[in-house]
């Protein structure tokens, strides 16, 4: 490893400049005006892998944006094969007036590199590309067999990736997967993310009269859809944050004492400082950390009805609409939960209004890997060698659908090797990534490839 580490140190400034070139490309996948820019970013990834020494590099066209696939399979049959996944597309930079510097003119200041995609996910993807090149430049080989999958549609739901992984199963097959699209609980605090929540949701509307009505003429005779919505929502969760939808918790795996200890030992967030709330609330019998990491949730994400302008408009609104999502834990099936939500709404809809439901098409199951798995313990050891701290173990309240897809299609462990920090401002103006994490992250990855080369499944 000495030669590889020396290479990374020698070309440190060059690698930062190359990252800036990557970040300069406005690969906004959701905006059709950036279609060519997205293709340019895919070409950047493909060209870098070719220059690094990968003989097989493909830019696969999809129904949307292209996917980059590459492989280096010369480590031998006794060495494990890893599938590295990442994405090169980014969120829109809006609102532009809140950026202190141009989102696509990367700038380093105060130890951070500022640009859209710096943390999510170009910075973290590029770390892996550099390490692969460092091994091939210095050693002429990699410690393990590597397959690379870098897509351009993650920020729009990975619209075509599931079909590609399923239809080209043999091509992407590996012994385990590594994804660096997550972060640490604090700067310089190595974090093992061993679980993610699943996701499902729906939007529903209550319709009363055909049009808004004069509240003086019709109040007391016609059901107000906004009041009906409040009454219906109140049936879904009680004041102790316990979901009241029948059978919602039936398949939830219980939280073990060991996991409760892992969660308790993880650093705590100061919610008042980070969110402005004076008091936290959580499901009865669980702490806020336990609820966010390891218990299912039901949240209203949007709620609208009636007049929204200045002053008063005395009406009975024609409709009321709510958007609802659930974060799920191992054991819960998104389709079953969605069915339970629909059934509950249909059974509890108040008289005088009509209910229509639109199901959220994107869903994902929760993912969890044994925190004692050798691939996970080797990640913790690699973090410690670089950051000189013991890693903490956490489950995350968010969802990354591709993790569950890889798990279900290939039935292999997924290692979430994240280097972001809580201050990175993902999806927001002034997104950034610590330069120190860029450097330490690459060294951690070097250690990891060396440590797992004997862990053939």
Tab-separated table of C-alpha atoms in Angstrom, residues 11-448:
chain	number	residue	atom	x	y	z
A	11	UNK	CA	-0.774	14.017	-6.924
A	12	UNK	CA	-3.090	15.433	-4.245
A	13	UNK	CA	-3.464	18.835	-5.917
A	14	UNK	CA	-3.949	17.278	-9.342
A	15	UNK	CA	-6.755	15.076	-8.055
A	16	UNK	CA	-8.501	18.088	-6.508
A	17	UNK	CA	-8.229	19.930	-9.840
A	18	UNK	CA	-9.659	16.914	-11.682
A	19	UNK	CA	-12.563	16.814	-9.245
A	20	UNK	CA	-13.192	20.477	-9.984
A	21	UNK	CA	-13.405	19.685	-13.705
A	22	UNK	CA	-15.975	16.987	-12.906
A	23	UNK	CA	-17.986	19.352	-10.698
A	24	UNK	CA	-17.890	22.035	-13.395
A	25	UNK	CA	-20.217	19.914	-15.571
A	26	UNK	CA	-23.862	20.904	-14.822
A	27	UNK	CA	-25.232	17.355	-15.002
A	28	UNK	CA	-28.737	18.168	-13.716
A	29	UNK	CA	-30.747	15.075	-14.618
A	30	UNK	CA	-34.203	16.512	-13.976
A	31	UNK	CA	-33.763	19.438	-16.401
A	32	UNK	CA	-33.991	18.539	-20.104
A	33	UNK	CA	-31.938	21.610	-21.048
A	34	UNK	CA	-28.955	19.868	-19.404
A	35	UNK	CA	-29.319	16.629	-21.376
A	36	UNK	CA	-26.015	17.138	-23.206
A	37	UNK	CA	-24.282	18.131	-19.969
A	38	UNK	CA	-25.407	14.854	-18.411
A	39	UNK	CA	-23.866	12.992	-21.364
A	40	UNK	CA	-20.663	14.999	-20.888
A	41	UNK	CA	-20.483	13.889	-17.244
A	42	UNK	CA	-20.946	10.253	-18.284
A	43	UNK	CA	-18.126	10.651	-20.789
A	44	UNK	CA	-15.907	12.161	-18.075
A	45	UNK	CA	-16.397	9.059	-15.899
A	46	UNK	CA	-15.860	6.668	-18.812
A	47	UNK	CA	-12.730	8.463	-20.037
A	48	UNK	CA	-11.251	8.532	-16.549
A	49	UNK	CA	-11.719	4.776	-16.157
A	50	UNK	CA	-10.179	4.125	-19.574
A	51	UNK	CA	-7.177	6.298	-18.722
A	52	UNK	CA	-6.888	4.536	-15.374
A	53	UNK	CA	-6.373	1.200	-17.139
A	54	UNK	CA	-9.810	-0.394	-17.340
A	55	UNK	CA	-10.017	-2.374	-20.576
A	56	UNK	CA	-13.801	-2.793	-20.471
A	57	UNK	CA	-15.610	0.532	-20.281
A	58	UNK	CA	-19.082	1.087	-21.710
A	59	UNK	CA	-21.466	4.018	-21.830
A	60	UNK	CA	-24.849	2.295	-21.925
A	61	UNK	CA	-27.715	4.260	-23.396
A	62	UNK	CA	-31.008	3.979	-21.498
A	63	UNK	CA	-34.503	5.352	-22.016
A	64	UNK	CA	-33.211	8.375	-20.118
A	65	UNK	CA	-29.639	9.292	-19.234
A	66	UNK	CA	-26.654	7.001	-19.874
A	67	UNK	CA	-25.094	4.591	-17.409
A	68	UNK	CA	-21.342	3.963	-17.238
A	69	UNK	CA	-20.257	0.350	-16.773
A	70	UNK	CA	-16.664	-0.816	-16.418
A	71	UNK	CA	-14.906	-3.892	-15.149
A	72	UNK	CA	-11.420	-5.077	-14.208
A	73	UNK	CA	-11.474	-8.807	-13.558
A	74	UNK	CA	-7.779	-9.769	-13.475
A	75	UNK	CA	-7.368	-10.319	-9.728
A	76	UNK	CA	-8.167	-13.999	-10.177
A	77	UNK	CA	-10.952	-16.380	-9.205
A	78	UNK	CA	-9.801	-16.526	-5.574
A	79	UNK	CA	-10.266	-12.781	-5.148
A	80	UNK	CA	-13.731	-11.349	-4.417
A	81	UNK	CA	-15.582	-9.186	-6.917
A	82	UNK	CA	-17.048	-5.874	-5.809
A	83	UNK	CA	-19.756	-3.879	-7.545
A	84	UNK	CA	-19.135	-0.196	-6.946
A	85	UNK	CA	-22.226	1.959	-7.466
A	86	UNK	CA	-22.484	5.736	-7.608
A	87	UNK	CA	-24.161	8.497	-9.601
A	88	UNK	CA	-22.869	11.453	-11.569
A	89	UNK	CA	-26.136	13.401	-11.871
A	90	UNK	CA	-26.900	16.244	-9.488
A	91	UNK	CA	-29.811	18.216	-8.110
A	92	UNK	CA	-30.812	21.571	-9.643
A	93	UNK	CA	-28.834	24.426	-8.058
A	94	UNK	CA	-31.861	26.645	-7.385
A	95	UNK	CA	-32.268	29.090	-5.723
A	96	UNK	CA	-29.178	30.578	-7.342
A	97	UNK	CA	-29.267	33.826	-5.376
A	98	UNK	CA	-28.494	31.930	-2.159
A	99	UNK	CA	-25.152	30.578	-3.393
A	100	UNK	CA	-22.035	32.414	-2.247
A	101	UNK	CA	-20.244	31.209	-5.389
A	102	UNK	CA	-21.367	29.800	-8.740
A	103	UNK	CA	-22.655	26.222	-8.140
A	104	UNK	CA	-20.798	24.964	-11.209
A	105	UNK	CA	-17.594	26.977	-10.716
A	106	UNK	CA	-16.047	24.939	-7.862
A	107	UNK	CA	-14.329	26.987	-5.202
A	108	UNK	CA	-12.215	25.884	-2.245
A	109	UNK	CA	-12.554	27.996	0.869
A	110	UNK	CA	-12.232	27.327	4.590
A	111	UNK	CA	-11.174	23.739	3.975
A	112	UNK	CA	-14.219	22.835	1.855
A	113	UNK	CA	-14.865	22.537	-1.848
A	114	UNK	CA	-18.124	24.275	-2.768
A	115	UNK	CA	-20.160	23.156	-5.801
A	116	UNK	CA	-23.337	21.309	-6.654
A	117	UNK	CA	-22.494	17.607	-6.414
A	118	UNK	CA	-19.419	18.125	-4.226
A	119	UNK	CA	-20.770	15.639	-1.681
A	120	UNK	CA	-23.777	14.137	-3.476
A	121	UNK	CA	-22.331	12.259	-5.215
A	122	UNK	CA	-19.553	13.384	-7.560
A	123	UNK	CA	-16.993	13.998	-4.814
A	124	UNK	CA	-17.498	10.565	-3.283
A	125	UNK	CA	-17.620	8.778	-6.666
A	126	UNK	CA	-14.437	10.474	-7.810
A	127	UNK	CA	-12.568	9.319	-4.693
A	128	UNK	CA	-13.136	5.716	-5.788
A	129	UNK	CA	-12.084	6.442	-9.375
A	130	UNK	CA	-8.829	8.005	-8.165
A	131	UNK	CA	-8.036	5.051	-5.899
A	132	UNK	CA	-8.619	2.576	-8.730
A	133	UNK	CA	-6.269	4.581	-10.933
A	134	UNK	CA	-3.696	4.846	-8.119
A	135	UNK	CA	-3.526	1.053	-7.772
A	136	UNK	CA	-3.261	0.476	-11.511
A	137	UNK	CA	-0.652	3.222	-11.986
A	138	UNK	CA	1.582	2.008	-9.162
A	139	UNK	CA	0.945	-1.732	-8.899
A	140	UNK	CA	-0.390	-2.530	-12.346
A	141	UNK	CA	-3.292	-4.383	-10.742
A	142	UNK	CA	-6.117	-4.164	-8.204
A	143	UNK	CA	-6.348	-6.245	-5.009
A	144	UNK	CA	-9.831	-7.451	-5.999
A	145	UNK	CA	-11.994	-7.761	-9.084
A	146	UNK	CA	-14.012	-4.603	-9.685
A	147	UNK	CA	-17.214	-3.808	-11.544
A	148	UNK	CA	-18.271	-0.163	-11.763
A	149	UNK	CA	-21.825	1.129	-12.195
A	150	UNK	CA	-22.199	4.917	-12.248
A	151	UNK	CA	-25.628	6.136	-13.343
A	152	UNK	CA	-27.087	9.496	-14.333
A	153	UNK	CA	-30.619	9.208	-12.975
A	154	UNK	CA	-30.340	8.778	-9.190
A	155	UNK	CA	-31.721	12.233	-8.491
A	156	UNK	CA	-34.847	11.385	-10.525
A	157	UNK	CA	-35.522	8.007	-8.926
A	158	UNK	CA	-33.107	5.797	-10.901
A	159	UNK	CA	-35.859	5.417	-13.473
A	160	UNK	CA	-34.124	2.775	-15.610
A	161	UNK	CA	-31.585	1.210	-13.277
A	162	UNK	CA	-33.765	-1.537	-11.784
A	163	UNK	CA	-34.581	-2.987	-15.204
A	164	UNK	CA	-30.917	-2.867	-16.244
A	165	UNK	CA	-29.723	-4.635	-13.088
A	166	UNK	CA	-32.442	-7.257	-13.477
A	167	UNK	CA	-32.043	-7.851	-17.211
A	168	UNK	CA	-28.223	-7.849	-17.107
A	169	UNK	CA	-27.915	-9.747	-13.861
A	170	UNK	CA	-24.874	-11.802	-14.816
A	171	UNK	CA	-23.019	-8.738	-16.039
A	172	UNK	CA	-23.381	-6.882	-12.736
A	173	UNK	CA	-23.118	-9.959	-10.470
A	174	UNK	CA	-20.595	-9.579	-7.643
A	175	UNK	CA	-19.754	-10.926	-4.189
A	176	UNK	CA	-20.640	-7.639	-2.495
A	177	UNK	CA	-21.385	-4.030	-3.321
A	178	UNK	CA	-19.944	-0.742	-2.082
A	179	UNK	CA	-21.795	2.569	-2.224
A	180	UNK	CA	-20.434	5.937	-1.135
A	181	UNK	CA	-23.546	8.112	-1.226
A	182	UNK	CA	-23.991	8.723	2.484
A	183	UNK	CA	-22.179	10.350	5.352
A	184	UNK	CA	-20.935	10.452	8.902
A	185	UNK	CA	-22.750	11.591	12.014
A	186	UNK	CA	-20.102	14.291	12.490
A	187	UNK	CA	-16.982	15.565	10.751
A	188	UNK	CA	-14.032	13.209	11.337
A	189	UNK	CA	-16.280	10.674	13.069
A	190	UNK	CA	-16.156	7.369	11.138
A	191	UNK	CA	-19.653	6.009	10.794
A	192	UNK	CA	-20.842	2.564	9.776
A	193	UNK	CA	-24.280	2.832	8.228
A	194	UNK	CA	-25.683	-0.686	8.480
A	195	UNK	CA	-29.342	-0.013	7.760
A	196	UNK	CA	-31.684	2.147	5.691
A	197	UNK	CA	-35.414	2.618	5.872
A	198	UNK	CA	-37.819	1.670	3.134
A	199	UNK	CA	-40.301	4.059	1.585
A	200	UNK	CA	-43.855	4.262	0.313
A	201	UNK	CA	-46.576	6.872	0.148
A	202	UNK	CA	-49.673	8.249	-1.483
A	203	UNK	CA	-51.633	11.421	-2.181
A	204	UNK	CA	-55.341	11.664	-1.431
A	205	UNK	CA	-58.047	14.239	-2.032
A	206	UNK	CA	-61.394	14.812	-0.369
A	207	UNK	CA	-63.979	16.444	-2.651
A	208	UNK	CA	-67.059	18.200	-1.366
A	209	UNK	CA	-69.052	20.617	-3.526
A	210	UNK	CA	-68.341	21.120	-7.231
A	211	UNK	CA	-66.902	24.560	-6.490
A	212	UNK	CA	-65.997	26.782	-3.540
A	213	UNK	CA	-69.133	27.878	-1.711
A	214	UNK	CA	-70.179	30.918	0.341
A	215	UNK	CA	-69.625	29.781	3.941
A	216	UNK	CA	-72.544	31.826	5.247
A	217	UNK	CA	-75.037	30.344	2.823
A	218	UNK	CA	-73.842	26.746	2.981
A	219	UNK	CA	-72.027	26.338	6.306
A	220	UNK	CA	-73.903	23.792	8.407
A	221	UNK	CA	-75.422	22.065	5.377
A	222	UNK	CA	-72.367	21.083	3.293
A	223	UNK	CA	-69.396	19.184	4.719
A	224	UNK	CA	-66.207	21.248	4.646
A	225	UNK	CA	-63.471	19.122	2.965
A	226	UNK	CA	-60.729	20.867	4.990
A	227	UNK	CA	-62.404	19.918	8.273
A	228	UNK	CA	-63.053	16.416	6.930
A	229	UNK	CA	-59.358	16.143	6.097
A	230	UNK	CA	-58.365	17.165	9.642
A	231	UNK	CA	-60.755	14.585	11.068
A	232	UNK	CA	-59.453	11.855	8.751
A	233	UNK	CA	-55.792	12.589	9.444
A	234	UNK	CA	-56.447	12.544	13.186
A	235	UNK	CA	-57.440	8.882	12.887
A	236	UNK	CA	-54.026	7.874	11.550
A	237	UNK	CA	-51.707	8.658	14.472
A	238	UNK	CA	-52.356	9.328	18.153
A	239	UNK	CA	-50.747	11.884	20.469
A	240	UNK	CA	-48.107	9.341	21.515
A	241	UNK	CA	-46.852	9.127	17.897
A	242	UNK	CA	-48.232	5.605	17.511
A	243	UNK	CA	-49.667	4.906	14.052
A	244	UNK	CA	-53.301	3.838	14.284
A	245	UNK	CA	-53.541	2.134	10.883
A	246	UNK	CA	-54.568	-1.489	11.525
A	247	UNK	CA	-51.738	-4.048	11.140
A	248	UNK	CA	-49.165	-1.301	10.418
A	249	UNK	CA	-46.692	-2.775	12.931
A	250	UNK	CA	-47.501	-6.478	12.393
A	251	UNK	CA	-44.333	-7.342	10.433
A	252	UNK	CA	-41.919	-4.964	12.174
A	253	UNK	CA	-38.800	-6.719	13.455
A	254	UNK	CA	-38.336	-5.930	17.163
A	255	UNK	CA	-35.435	-3.739	18.180
A	256	UNK	CA	-32.940	-5.890	20.060
A	257	UNK	CA	-31.114	-4.820	23.214
A	258	UNK	CA	-27.826	-4.972	21.272
A	259	UNK	CA	-29.104	-2.558	18.650
A	260	UNK	CA	-30.533	-0.226	21.242
A	261	UNK	CA	-27.062	-0.090	22.765
A	262	UNK	CA	-25.471	0.685	19.355
A	263	UNK	CA	-27.987	3.475	18.798
A	264	UNK	CA	-27.514	4.860	22.313
A	265	UNK	CA	-23.727	4.957	21.835
A	266	UNK	CA	-23.982	6.920	18.569
A	267	UNK	CA	-23.490	10.691	18.922
A	268	UNK	CA	-26.719	12.588	19.565
A	269	UNK	CA	-27.944	15.442	17.425
A	270	UNK	CA	-28.824	18.716	19.106
A	271	UNK	CA	-32.269	19.049	17.550
A	272	UNK	CA	-32.869	22.543	18.881
A	273	UNK	CA	-29.675	23.776	17.273
A	274	UNK	CA	-30.129	21.930	13.960
A	275	UNK	CA	-33.911	22.333	13.545
A	276	UNK	CA	-35.051	25.038	15.929
A	277	UNK	CA	-37.534	22.770	17.739
A	278	UNK	CA	-37.692	23.099	21.516
A	279	UNK	CA	-38.828	19.571	22.235
A	280	UNK	CA	-38.548	16.222	20.466
A	281	UNK	CA	-41.402	13.743	20.140
A	282	UNK	CA	-41.109	10.040	19.417
A	283	UNK	CA	-43.127	6.854	19.479
A	284	UNK	CA	-44.108	5.799	22.983
A	285	UNK	CA	-41.429	3.530	24.449
A	286	UNK	CA	-38.626	4.707	22.136
A	287	UNK	CA	-36.100	7.518	22.142
A	288	UNK	CA	-35.901	10.046	19.311
A	289	UNK	CA	-32.754	8.323	17.997
A	290	UNK	CA	-34.408	4.911	18.105
A	291	UNK	CA	-37.465	6.211	16.315
A	292	UNK	CA	-35.564	7.958	13.525
A	293	UNK	CA	-33.112	5.104	12.968
A	294	UNK	CA	-35.089	1.955	13.579
A	295	UNK	CA	-38.859	2.466	13.880
A	296	UNK	CA	-41.355	3.113	11.060
A	297	UNK	CA	-42.865	6.544	10.549
A	298	UNK	CA	-45.974	8.069	9.016
A	299	UNK	CA	-45.717	11.725	8.037
A	300	UNK	CA	-47.848	14.285	6.224
A	301	UNK	CA	-45.556	16.027	3.714
A	302	UNK	CA	-48.052	18.394	2.151
A	303	UNK	CA	-51.499	19.686	3.105
A	304	UNK	CA	-53.527	22.222	1.207
A	305	UNK	CA	-57.116	23.432	0.831
A	306	UNK	CA	-59.067	26.616	0.375
A	307	UNK	CA	-57.924	30.216	0.187
A	308	UNK	CA	-54.189	30.869	0.678
A	309	UNK	CA	-53.989	34.607	-0.035
A	310	UNK	CA	-53.857	37.643	2.207
A	311	UNK	CA	-56.792	38.390	4.401
A	312	UNK	CA	-60.009	36.381	4.646
A	313	UNK	CA	-62.144	34.724	2.012
A	314	UNK	CA	-65.272	33.220	3.552
A	315	UNK	CA	-65.649	29.984	1.623
A	316	UNK	CA	-66.196	26.295	2.046
A	317	UNK	CA	-63.394	24.938	-0.179
A	318	UNK	CA	-64.278	22.431	-2.853
A	319	UNK	CA	-61.388	20.061	-2.059
A	320	UNK	CA	-58.616	19.253	0.412
A	321	UNK	CA	-55.491	17.281	-0.440
A	322	UNK	CA	-52.768	15.627	1.627
A	323	UNK	CA	-49.482	14.009	0.635
A	324	UNK	CA	-48.374	11.203	2.951
A	325	UNK	CA	-45.247	9.058	3.130
A	326	UNK	CA	-44.015	6.286	5.390
A	327	UNK	CA	-40.454	5.292	6.162
A	328	UNK	CA	-40.363	1.541	6.706
A	329	UNK	CA	-38.161	-0.899	8.619
A	330	UNK	CA	-37.117	-4.506	7.946
A	331	UNK	CA	-40.110	-6.831	7.728
A	332	UNK	CA	-42.484	-4.258	6.244
A	333	UNK	CA	-43.465	-4.610	2.590
A	334	UNK	CA	-44.116	-1.260	0.835
A	335	UNK	CA	-47.023	-2.610	-1.225
A	336	UNK	CA	-48.711	-4.131	1.848
A	337	UNK	CA	-48.289	-0.907	3.823
A	338	UNK	CA	-49.721	1.096	0.943
A	339	UNK	CA	-52.720	-1.260	0.857
A	340	UNK	CA	-53.213	-0.812	4.609
A	341	UNK	CA	-53.160	2.970	4.253
A	342	UNK	CA	-55.716	2.875	1.457
A	343	UNK	CA	-57.994	0.563	3.444
A	344	UNK	CA	-57.776	2.807	6.516
A	345	UNK	CA	-58.637	5.929	4.524
A	346	UNK	CA	-61.572	4.242	2.821
A	347	UNK	CA	-62.927	2.990	6.163
A	348	UNK	CA	-62.566	6.324	7.960
A	349	UNK	CA	-63.501	8.895	5.316
A	350	UNK	CA	-66.108	11.261	6.839
A	351	UNK	CA	-69.612	11.550	5.419
A	352	UNK	CA	-70.291	14.279	2.899
A	353	UNK	CA	-67.012	14.047	0.935
A	354	UNK	CA	-65.656	11.778	-1.778
A	355	UNK	CA	-62.185	10.203	-1.502
A	356	UNK	CA	-59.751	9.731	-4.383
A	357	UNK	CA	-56.283	8.227	-3.885
A	358	UNK	CA	-53.148	8.370	-6.013
A	359	UNK	CA	-50.491	5.853	-5.001
A	360	UNK	CA	-46.814	6.826	-4.986
A	361	UNK	CA	-45.201	4.657	-7.723
A	362	UNK	CA	-41.693	4.797	-6.228
A	363	UNK	CA	-41.175	2.542	-3.232
A	364	UNK	CA	-38.413	0.519	-1.622
A	365	UNK	CA	-37.981	-2.020	1.134
A	366	UNK	CA	-35.774	-1.333	4.139
A	367	UNK	CA	-32.221	-2.660	4.108
A	368	UNK	CA	-30.133	-3.937	6.979
A	369	UNK	CA	-26.858	-5.846	7.134
A	370	UNK	CA	-25.420	-7.606	10.172
A	371	UNK	CA	-23.108	-5.033	11.816
A	372	UNK	CA	-20.805	-7.933	12.726
A	373	UNK	CA	-20.384	-9.083	9.110
A	374	UNK	CA	-16.665	-9.325	8.151
A	375	UNK	CA	-17.156	-6.825	5.313
A	376	UNK	CA	-18.521	-4.344	7.842
A	377	UNK	CA	-15.840	-4.927	10.465
A	378	UNK	CA	-13.146	-4.452	7.796
A	379	UNK	CA	-14.753	-1.120	6.895
A	380	UNK	CA	-14.612	-0.077	10.554
A	381	UNK	CA	-10.938	-1.089	10.742
A	382	UNK	CA	-10.163	0.899	7.577
A	383	UNK	CA	-11.872	3.991	8.959
A	384	UNK	CA	-9.908	3.722	12.189
A	385	UNK	CA	-6.545	3.477	10.404
A	386	UNK	CA	-7.224	6.731	8.560
A	387	UNK	CA	-9.335	8.812	10.952
A	388	UNK	CA	-7.726	7.365	14.118
A	389	UNK	CA	-11.136	6.936	15.768
A	390	UNK	CA	-13.410	4.012	16.429
A	391	UNK	CA	-16.402	3.933	14.109
A	392	UNK	CA	-19.933	4.348	15.441
A	393	UNK	CA	-22.755	2.190	14.084
A	394	UNK	CA	-26.045	3.716	12.969
A	395	UNK	CA	-29.144	3.050	10.906
A	396	UNK	CA	-30.416	5.932	8.784
A	397	UNK	CA	-33.963	7.225	8.517
A	398	UNK	CA	-33.554	7.934	4.809
A	399	UNK	CA	-33.949	5.577	1.868
A	400	UNK	CA	-31.635	4.638	-1.019
A	401	UNK	CA	-33.746	2.396	-3.310
A	402	UNK	CA	-30.750	1.021	-5.232
A	403	UNK	CA	-29.454	-0.603	-2.021
A	404	UNK	CA	-32.608	-2.649	-1.661
A	405	UNK	CA	-32.583	-3.476	-5.392
A	406	UNK	CA	-29.040	-4.850	-5.235
A	407	UNK	CA	-29.931	-6.779	-2.108
A	408	UNK	CA	-33.065	-8.343	-3.627
A	409	UNK	CA	-31.688	-9.043	-7.124
A	410	UNK	CA	-28.197	-10.260	-6.224
A	411	UNK	CA	-28.648	-11.202	-2.552
A	412	UNK	CA	-25.230	-9.821	-1.622
A	413	UNK	CA	-24.108	-7.554	1.242
A	414	UNK	CA	-24.070	-3.823	0.525
A	415	UNK	CA	-21.422	-1.787	2.325
A	416	UNK	CA	-22.298	1.900	2.740
A	417	UNK	CA	-18.922	3.596	2.903
A	418	UNK	CA	-19.920	7.239	3.348
A	419	UNK	CA	-17.664	10.254	3.836
A	420	UNK	CA	-20.123	13.165	3.832
A	421	UNK	CA	-20.769	15.346	6.879
A	422	UNK	CA	-23.872	16.969	8.397
A	423	UNK	CA	-22.607	20.366	7.182
A	424	UNK	CA	-22.494	19.423	3.479
A	425	UNK	CA	-25.925	20.954	2.704
A	426	UNK	CA	-27.030	18.268	0.274
A	427	UNK	CA	-29.654	19.439	-2.244
A	428	UNK	CA	-29.349	22.980	-0.851
A	429	UNK	CA	-27.473	26.122	-1.872
A	430	UNK	CA	-23.759	26.132	-0.935
A	431	UNK	CA	-23.322	22.360	-1.046
A	432	UNK	CA	-19.775	21.470	-0.066
A	433	UNK	CA	-17.437	18.649	0.931
A	434	UNK	CA	-14.438	18.776	3.292
A	435	UNK	CA	-11.156	18.563	1.415
A	436	UNK	CA	-9.758	16.611	4.374
A	437	UNK	CA	-12.470	13.974	3.909
A	438	UNK	CA	-11.632	13.813	0.199
A	439	UNK	CA	-8.031	12.942	1.119
A	440	UNK	CA	-8.767	10.696	4.100
A	441	UNK	CA	-11.587	9.017	2.252
A	442	UNK	CA	-9.292	7.859	-0.531
A	443	UNK	CA	-6.824	6.458	1.995
A	444	UNK	CA	-9.665	4.651	3.763
A	445	UNK	CA	-10.719	3.079	0.465
A	446	UNK	CA	-7.138	1.905	-0.162
A	447	UNK	CA	-7.084	0.202	3.232
A	448	UNK	CA	-10.469	-1.347	2.571
